[in-house]
PDB file of C-alpha atoms in Angstrom:
ATOM      1  CA  ASP A   1      18.356 -11.821  -0.894  1.00 55.00           C
ATOM      2  CA  THR A   2      16.852 -14.163  -3.462  1.00 78.00           C
ATOM      3  CA  GLY A   3      15.396 -16.576  -0.911  1.00 93.00           C
ATOM      4  CA  VAL A   4      15.846 -20.311  -0.601  1.00 97.00           C
ATOM      5  CA  SER A   5      15.660 -22.083  -3.950  1.00 97.00           C
ATOM      6  CA  GLN A   6      14.703 -25.735  -4.433  1.00 98.00           C
ATOM      7  CA  ASP A   7      14.830 -27.836  -7.563  1.00 97.00           C
ATOM      8  CA  PRO A   8      12.833 -29.522  -8.950  1.00 97.00           C
ATOM      9  CA  ARG A   9       9.424 -28.249  -7.833  1.00 97.00           C
ATOM     10  CA  HIS A  10       7.771 -31.537  -8.641  1.00 97.00           C
ATOM     11  CA  LYS A  11       9.102 -35.041  -9.138  1.00 98.00           C
ATOM     12  CA  ILE A  12       7.185 -38.149 -10.112  1.00 98.00           C
ATOM     13  CA  THR A  13       9.093 -41.397  -9.935  1.00 98.00           C
ATOM     14  CA  LYS A  14       8.442 -45.094  -9.903  1.00 98.00           C
ATOM     15  CA  ARG A  15       8.954 -47.180  -6.816  1.00 98.00           C
ATOM     16  CA  GLY A  16      12.508 -48.423  -6.566  1.00 97.00           C
ATOM     17  CA  GLN A  17      14.076 -45.509  -8.439  1.00 98.00           C
ATOM     18  CA  ASN A  18      16.562 -43.075  -6.901  1.00 98.00           C
ATOM     19  CA  VAL A  19      15.836 -39.360  -6.743  1.00 98.00           C
ATOM     20  CA  THR A  20      17.961 -36.340  -5.861  1.00 98.00           C
ATOM     21  CA  PHE A  21      16.795 -32.890  -4.827  1.00 98.00           C
ATOM     22  CA  ARG A  22      18.821 -29.702  -4.674  1.00 98.00           C
ATOM     23  CA  CYS A  23      18.584 -26.744  -2.306  1.00 98.00           C
ATOM     24  CA  ASP A  24      20.322 -23.392  -2.592  1.00 97.00           C
ATOM     25  CA  PRO A  25      20.071 -21.466   0.682  1.00 96.00           C
ATOM     26  CA  ILE A  26      20.032 -17.704   1.185  1.00 94.00           C
ATOM     27  CA  SER A  27      23.587 -16.786   0.292  1.00 91.00           C
ATOM     28  CA  GLU A  28      24.968 -15.705   3.676  1.00 88.00           C
ATOM     29  CA  HIS A  29      23.124 -18.370   5.686  1.00 92.00           C
ATOM     30  CA  ASN A  30      25.388 -20.952   7.297  1.00 92.00           C
ATOM     31  CA  ARG A  31      22.722 -23.420   8.466  1.00 94.00           C
ATOM     32  CA  LEU A  32      20.680 -25.549   6.102  1.00 96.00           C
ATOM     33  CA  TYR A  33      17.813 -27.837   7.103  1.00 96.00           C
ATOM     34  CA  TRP A  34      15.796 -30.543   5.380  1.00 97.00           C
ATOM     35  CA  TYR A  35      12.233 -31.328   6.469  1.00 97.00           C
ATOM     36  CA  ARG A  36       9.519 -33.556   5.061  1.00 97.00           C
ATOM     37  CA  GLN A  37       5.815 -32.763   5.239  1.00 97.00           C
ATOM     38  CA  THR A  38       2.789 -34.901   4.460  1.00 96.00           C
ATOM     39  CA  LEU A  39      -0.810 -33.749   4.187  1.00 93.00           C
ATOM     40  CA  GLY A  40      -2.277 -32.623   7.489  1.00 91.00           C
ATOM     41  CA  GLN A  41       1.015 -32.867   9.359  1.00 94.00           C
ATOM     42  CA  GLY A  42       3.615 -30.360  10.416  1.00 95.00           C
ATOM     43  CA  PRO A  43       7.100 -30.452   8.908  1.00 97.00           C
ATOM     44  CA  GLU A  44       9.133 -33.419  10.148  1.00 95.00           C
ATOM     45  CA  PHE A  45      12.848 -32.887  10.701  1.00 95.00           C
ATOM     46  CA  LEU A  46      15.261 -34.903   8.561  1.00 96.00           C
ATOM     47  CA  THR A  47      18.707 -33.364   8.991  1.00 96.00           C
ATOM     48  CA  TYR A  48      20.653 -30.125   9.223  1.00 94.00           C
ATOM     49  CA  PHE A  49      24.082 -28.740   8.366  1.00 95.00           C
ATOM     50  CA  GLN A  50      26.143 -25.940   9.762  1.00 93.00           C
ATOM     51  CA  ASN A  51      28.447 -24.958   6.928  1.00 93.00           C
ATOM     52  CA  GLU A  52      29.559 -28.297   5.459  1.00 93.00           C
ATOM     53  CA  ALA A  53      29.169 -30.311   8.672  1.00 93.00           C
ATOM     54  CA  GLN A  54      26.070 -32.459   9.121  1.00 93.00           C
ATOM     55  CA  LEU A  55      25.309 -31.828  12.789  1.00 91.00           C
ATOM     56  CA  GLU A  56      22.101 -33.763  13.322  1.00 90.00           C
ATOM     57  CA  LYS A  57      20.153 -36.474  11.550  1.00 92.00           C
ATOM     58  CA  SER A  58      16.730 -37.751  12.541  1.00 91.00           C
ATOM     59  CA  ARG A  59      16.636 -41.266  13.947  1.00 85.00           C
ATOM     60  CA  LEU A  60      13.508 -41.739  11.865  1.00 75.00           C
ATOM     61  CA  LEU A  61      15.553 -41.346   8.707  1.00 79.00           C
ATOM     62  CA  SER A  62      16.323 -44.655   7.089  1.00 83.00           C
ATOM     63  CA  ASP A  63      19.674 -45.344   5.472  1.00 90.00           C
ATOM     64  CA  ARG A  64      18.002 -44.873   2.075  1.00 95.00           C
ATOM     65  CA  PHE A  65      18.204 -41.134   2.709  1.00 95.00           C
ATOM     66  CA  SER A  66      21.455 -39.222   2.436  1.00 95.00           C
ATOM     67  CA  ALA A  67      22.222 -35.537   2.365  1.00 96.00           C
ATOM     68  CA  GLU A  68      25.349 -33.602   1.523  1.00 95.00           C
ATOM     69  CA  ARG A  69      26.524 -30.027   1.611  1.00 96.00           C
ATOM     70  CA  PRO A  70      30.054 -30.400   0.249  1.00 90.00           C
ATOM     71  CA  LYS A  71      31.178 -26.775   0.093  1.00 87.00           C
ATOM     72  CA  GLY A  72      28.885 -25.310   2.716  1.00 85.00           C
ATOM     73  CA  SER A  73      26.686 -23.722   0.076  1.00 91.00           C
ATOM     74  CA  PHE A  74      24.040 -25.764  -1.774  1.00 96.00           C
ATOM     75  CA  SER A  75      22.834 -29.126  -0.499  1.00 97.00           C
ATOM     76  CA  THR A  76      21.482 -32.291  -2.080  1.00 97.00           C
ATOM     77  CA  LEU A  77      19.098 -34.842  -0.616  1.00 97.00           C
ATOM     78  CA  GLU A  78      19.081 -38.279  -2.212  1.00 97.00           C
ATOM     79  CA  ILE A  79      16.505 -40.973  -1.657  1.00 97.00           C
ATOM     80  CA  GLN A  80      17.496 -44.423  -2.865  1.00 97.00           C
ATOM     81  CA  ARG A  81      15.066 -47.205  -3.757  1.00 97.00           C
ATOM     82  CA  THR A  82      12.039 -44.975  -3.295  1.00 97.00           C
ATOM     83  CA  GLU A  83       8.891 -46.332  -1.669  1.00 96.00           C
ATOM     84  CA  GLN A  84       5.310 -45.072  -1.881  1.00 96.00           C
ATOM     85  CA  GLY A  85       5.605 -43.899   1.717  1.00 95.00           C
ATOM     86  CA  ASP A  86       8.293 -41.440   0.622  1.00 96.00           C
ATOM     87  CA  SER A  87       5.661 -39.387  -1.207  1.00 97.00           C
ATOM     88  CA  ALA A  88       5.670 -35.995   0.505  1.00 97.00           C
ATOM     89  CA  MET A  89       6.732 -32.381   0.212  1.00 97.00           C
ATOM     90  CA  TYR A  90      10.461 -32.047   0.909  1.00 98.00           C
ATOM     91  CA  LEU A  91      11.258 -28.666   2.373  1.00 98.00           C
ATOM     92  CA  CYS A  92      14.622 -26.986   2.622  1.00 98.00           C
ATOM     93  CA  ALA A  93      15.228 -24.088   4.980  1.00 97.00           C
ATOM     94  CA  SER A  94      18.202 -21.962   5.930  1.00 95.00           C
ATOM     95  CA  SER A  95      19.186 -19.696   8.805  1.00 93.00           C
ATOM     96  CA  LEU A  96      22.035 -17.475   9.873  1.00 89.00           C
ATOM     97  CA  THR A  97      23.604 -17.922  13.290  1.00 83.00           C
ATOM     98  CA  GLY A  98      24.304 -14.214  13.588  1.00 70.00           C
ATOM     99  CA  ALA A  99      23.107 -11.824  16.271  1.00 66.00           C
ATOM    100  CA  LEU A 100      20.516 -14.318  17.492  1.00 68.00           C
ATOM    101  CA  GLY A 101      23.020 -17.145  17.465  1.00 73.00           C
ATOM    102  CA  PRO A 102      21.478 -20.558  16.989  1.00 70.00           C
ATOM    103  CA  ASN A 103      18.039 -19.157  17.922  1.00 78.00           C
ATOM    104  CA  SER A 104      17.519 -17.461  14.567  1.00 87.00           C
ATOM    105  CA  PRO A 105      14.418 -18.441  12.583  1.00 91.00           C
ATOM    106  CA  LEU A 106      14.308 -20.721   9.554  1.00 94.00           C
ATOM    107  CA  HIS A 107      13.409 -19.442   6.102  1.00 95.00           C
ATOM    108  CA  PHE A 108      11.847 -22.029   3.829  1.00 97.00           C
ATOM    109  CA  GLY A 109      12.075 -22.649   0.115  1.00 97.00           C
ATOM    110  CA  ASN A 110       9.054 -23.551  -1.997  1.00 96.00           C
ATOM    111  CA  GLY A 111       9.632 -27.259  -1.557  1.00 97.00           C
ATOM    112  CA  THR A 112       9.921 -30.261  -3.853  1.00 98.00           C
ATOM    113  CA  ARG A 113       6.783 -32.375  -4.112  1.00 97.00           C
ATOM    114  CA  LEU A 114       7.671 -36.041  -4.594  1.00 98.00           C
ATOM    115  CA  THR A 115       5.153 -38.576  -5.840  1.00 98.00           C
ATOM    116  CA  VAL A 116       6.185 -42.232  -5.890  1.00 98.00           C
ATOM    117  CA  THR A 117       3.957 -44.438  -8.053  1.00 97.00           C
TER     118      THR A 117
ATOM    119  CA  GLN B   1       4.063 -37.045  24.206  1.00 63.00           C
ATOM    120  CA  LYS B   2       4.905 -34.971  21.147  1.00 73.00           C
ATOM    121  CA  GLU B   3       7.408 -32.161  21.523  1.00 90.00           C
ATOM    122  CA  VAL B   4       4.946 -29.551  20.252  1.00 95.00           C
ATOM    123  CA  GLU B   5       1.174 -29.828  20.537  1.00 95.00           C
ATOM    124  CA  GLN B   6      -1.382 -27.635  18.836  1.00 94.00           C
ATOM    125  CA  ASN B   7      -5.150 -27.700  18.633  1.00 82.00           C
ATOM    126  CA  SER B   8      -5.627 -29.029  15.131  1.00 72.00           C
ATOM    127  CA  GLY B   9      -8.899 -27.153  14.709  1.00 81.00           C
ATOM    128  CA  PRO B  10     -10.302 -26.223  12.371  1.00 92.00           C
ATOM    129  CA  LEU B  11     -10.883 -22.784  13.850  1.00 95.00           C
ATOM    130  CA  SER B  12     -13.459 -20.611  12.158  1.00 96.00           C
ATOM    131  CA  VAL B  13     -13.965 -16.906  12.962  1.00 96.00           C
ATOM    132  CA  PRO B  14     -15.846 -14.078  11.281  1.00 97.00           C
ATOM    133  CA  GLU B  15     -14.021 -11.234   9.568  1.00 97.00           C
ATOM    134  CA  GLY B  16     -12.925  -8.609  12.077  1.00 97.00           C
ATOM    135  CA  ALA B  17     -12.841 -11.005  15.038  1.00 97.00           C
ATOM    136  CA  ILE B  18      -9.822 -12.083  17.119  1.00 97.00           C
ATOM    137  CA  ALA B  19      -8.419 -15.509  16.320  1.00 97.00           C
ATOM    138  CA  SER B  20      -6.568 -17.253  19.150  1.00 96.00           C
ATOM    139  CA  LEU B  21      -4.145 -20.080  18.417  1.00 97.00           C
ATOM    140  CA  ASN B  22      -2.452 -22.123  21.128  1.00 96.00           C
ATOM    141  CA  CYS B  23       0.592 -24.319  21.443  1.00 96.00           C
ATOM    142  CA  THR B  24       2.308 -26.258  24.234  1.00 97.00           C
ATOM    143  CA  TYR B  25       5.794 -27.766  24.228  1.00 96.00           C
ATOM    144  CA  SER B  26       7.564 -30.412  26.249  1.00 94.00           C
ATOM    145  CA  ASP B  27      11.242 -29.330  26.390  1.00 92.00           C
ATOM    146  CA  ARG B  28      11.532 -26.986  29.374  1.00 92.00           C
ATOM    147  CA  GLY B  29      14.926 -25.796  28.124  1.00 90.00           C
ATOM    148  CA  SER B  30      13.550 -24.434  24.841  1.00 91.00           C
ATOM    149  CA  GLN B  31      14.683 -20.899  24.086  1.00 89.00           C
ATOM    150  CA  SER B  32      13.119 -19.770  20.824  1.00 93.00           C
ATOM    151  CA  PHE B  33       9.587 -19.984  19.549  1.00 95.00           C
ATOM    152  CA  PHE B  34       8.104 -19.225  16.169  1.00 96.00           C
ATOM    153  CA  TRP B  35       4.784 -19.010  14.366  1.00 98.00           C
ATOM    154  CA  TYR B  36       4.624 -19.836  10.689  1.00 98.00           C
ATOM    155  CA  ARG B  37       1.710 -19.404   8.298  1.00 98.00           C
ATOM    156  CA  GLN B  38       1.208 -21.958   5.547  1.00 97.00           C
ATOM    157  CA  TYR B  39      -1.245 -21.541   2.703  1.00 96.00           C
ATOM    158  CA  SER B  40      -2.498 -24.690   1.030  1.00 93.00           C
ATOM    159  CA  GLY B  41       0.161 -26.170  -1.243  1.00 92.00           C
ATOM    160  CA  LYS B  42       2.742 -23.569  -0.232  1.00 94.00           C
ATOM    161  CA  SER B  43       5.725 -23.621   2.110  1.00 95.00           C
ATOM    162  CA  PRO B  44       5.721 -22.201   5.664  1.00 97.00           C
ATOM    163  CA  GLU B  45       6.235 -18.446   5.997  1.00 97.00           C
ATOM    164  CA  LEU B  46       7.605 -16.919   9.204  1.00 96.00           C
ATOM    165  CA  ILE B  47       5.226 -14.430  10.805  1.00 96.00           C
ATOM    166  CA  MET B  48       6.404 -14.114  14.429  1.00 95.00           C
ATOM    167  CA  SER B  49       9.307 -15.058  16.648  1.00 95.00           C
ATOM    168  CA  ILE B  50       9.459 -14.717  20.431  1.00 95.00           C
ATOM    169  CA  TYR B  51      12.289 -15.439  22.833  1.00 93.00           C
ATOM    170  CA  SER B  52      11.291 -14.117  26.280  1.00 92.00           C
ATOM    171  CA  ASN B  53       8.234 -14.323  28.499  1.00 95.00           C
ATOM    172  CA  GLY B  54       5.423 -11.891  27.813  1.00 96.00           C
ATOM    173  CA  ASP B  55       3.826 -10.431  24.729  1.00 96.00           C
ATOM    174  CA  LYS B  56       5.318  -9.375  21.414  1.00 96.00           C
ATOM    175  CA  GLU B  57       3.211  -7.385  18.990  1.00 97.00           C
ATOM    176  CA  ASP B  58       3.706  -6.926  15.250  1.00 96.00           C
ATOM    177  CA  GLY B  59       0.842  -5.239  13.466  1.00 97.00           C
ATOM    178  CA  ARG B  60      -2.296  -7.336  13.885  1.00 97.00           C
ATOM    179  CA  PHE B  61      -0.322 -10.235  15.350  1.00 98.00           C
ATOM    180  CA  THR B  62       0.580 -10.756  19.018  1.00 98.00           C
ATOM    181  CA  ALA B  63       2.654 -13.670  20.234  1.00 97.00           C
ATOM    182  CA  GLN B  64       2.528 -14.614  23.912  1.00 97.00           C
ATOM    183  CA  LEU B  65       5.035 -16.802  25.726  1.00 97.00           C
ATOM    184  CA  ASN B  66       4.822 -18.355  29.186  1.00 97.00           C
ATOM    185  CA  LYS B  67       7.866 -20.540  29.781  1.00 95.00           C
ATOM    186  CA  ALA B  68       6.699 -21.651  33.239  1.00 95.00           C
ATOM    187  CA  SER B  69       3.557 -23.108  31.697  1.00 95.00           C
ATOM    188  CA  GLN B  70       5.405 -24.145  28.491  1.00 96.00           C
ATOM    189  CA  TYR B  71       2.776 -22.359  26.467  1.00 96.00           C
ATOM    190  CA  VAL B  72       2.879 -20.163  23.373  1.00 97.00           C
ATOM    191  CA  SER B  73      -0.035 -18.449  21.722  1.00 97.00           C
ATOM    192  CA  LEU B  74      -0.765 -16.288  18.707  1.00 98.00           C
ATOM    193  CA  LEU B  75      -3.538 -13.722  18.563  1.00 98.00           C
ATOM    194  CA  ILE B  76      -4.673 -12.306  15.246  1.00 98.00           C
ATOM    195  CA  ARG B  77      -6.721  -9.132  15.631  1.00 98.00           C
ATOM    196  CA  ASP B  78      -9.142  -7.826  13.005  1.00 98.00           C
ATOM    197  CA  SER B  79      -8.966 -11.157  11.182  1.00 98.00           C
ATOM    198  CA  GLN B  80      -9.210 -10.985   7.391  1.00 97.00           C
ATOM    199  CA  PRO B  81     -10.213 -13.682   4.880  1.00 97.00           C
ATOM    200  CA  SER B  82      -6.609 -13.544   3.630  1.00 97.00           C
ATOM    201  CA  ASP B  83      -5.538 -14.846   7.070  1.00 97.00           C
ATOM    202  CA  SER B  84      -7.212 -18.179   6.245  1.00 97.00           C
ATOM    203  CA  ALA B  85      -4.336 -20.661   6.371  1.00 97.00           C
ATOM    204  CA  THR B  86      -2.709 -23.266   8.583  1.00 97.00           C
ATOM    205  CA  TYR B  87      -0.659 -21.814  11.442  1.00 98.00           C
ATOM    206  CA  LEU B  88       2.329 -23.825  12.591  1.00 98.00           C
ATOM    207  CA  CYS B  89       3.923 -23.456  15.999  1.00 97.00           C
ATOM    208  CA  ALA B  90       7.653 -24.221  16.029  1.00 97.00           C
ATOM    209  CA  VAL B  91       9.999 -24.575  18.985  1.00 95.00           C
ATOM    210  CA  ARG B  92      13.763 -24.875  19.018  1.00 92.00           C
ATOM    211  CA  GLY B  93      14.792 -27.367  21.663  1.00 82.00           C
ATOM    212  CA  SER B  94      17.458 -26.954  24.292  1.00 77.00           C
ATOM    213  CA  THR B  95      20.087 -28.505  22.001  1.00 78.00           C
ATOM    214  CA  LEU B  96      19.691 -25.416  19.741  1.00 74.00           C
ATOM    215  CA  GLY B  97      19.538 -27.550  16.625  1.00 82.00           C
ATOM    216  CA  ARG B  98      16.333 -28.555  14.927  1.00 89.00           C
ATOM    217  CA  LEU B  99      12.988 -26.803  15.097  1.00 92.00           C
ATOM    218  CA  TYR B 100      10.122 -28.994  16.266  1.00 94.00           C
ATOM    219  CA  PHE B 101       6.798 -28.259  14.583  1.00 96.00           C
ATOM    220  CA  GLY B 102       3.261 -28.891  15.699  1.00 96.00           C
ATOM    221  CA  ARG B 103       0.648 -30.320  13.343  1.00 95.00           C
ATOM    222  CA  GLY B 104      -0.744 -26.876  12.706  1.00 96.00           C
ATOM    223  CA  THR B 105      -4.115 -25.228  13.319  1.00 96.00           C
ATOM    224  CA  GLN B 106      -6.276 -24.574  10.278  1.00 96.00           C
ATOM    225  CA  LEU B 107      -7.892 -21.142  10.472  1.00 97.00           C
ATOM    226  CA  THR B 108     -10.793 -20.010   8.317  1.00 97.00           C
ATOM    227  CA  VAL B 109     -11.930 -16.381   8.387  1.00 97.00           C
ATOM    228  CA  TRP B 110     -15.342 -15.977   6.786  1.00 96.00           C
ATOM    229  CA  PRO B 111     -16.598 -12.661   5.383  1.00 93.00           C
TER     230      PRO B 111
END
């Protein structure tokens, strides 16, 4: 169990540029979640996958955001035409719907800190 | 009304005291409840999960759940300076999908 891995750890970009983040979940985990967190706030849900299927997407998420998990393993989150308001920590988490079913806890990666200038 | 509400604090207790953190939630059908600890600049770390009414103890931590009152709490006994962090309450809603997080309560334990 190597934990959830996110890349890059930090990203600085100029407004209007596109960025892509990668998340590798814990290997046997079938659910993968993306959250965003700004200073002083709790994590805000963006989307989640079960295997390769995207099961839920936040209504707050604009169409500039897209996420994929093509083979049910790693996932990417892309933000197009970045805005200063996109500056945040982007957190990936995974879980296993095993004995606890869908009630199992989430395990977070170290996050990708995005700064849009 | 937010799905998960926490006292934002900050909460300050002396070393060795009991720290009490509270959380309420709005979805009466919620089935799983979690407490995460988050150090400044780090990602959330799971410390407790609770699924049924009553108390659950793990070392110095006790989680309490009252579904009728839609209330979850976390007690930290014999608080240590290393417990100084933000504590996030998280609730999985009745759709069994996303976790909803509160804003977190910032705890400071002073020596």
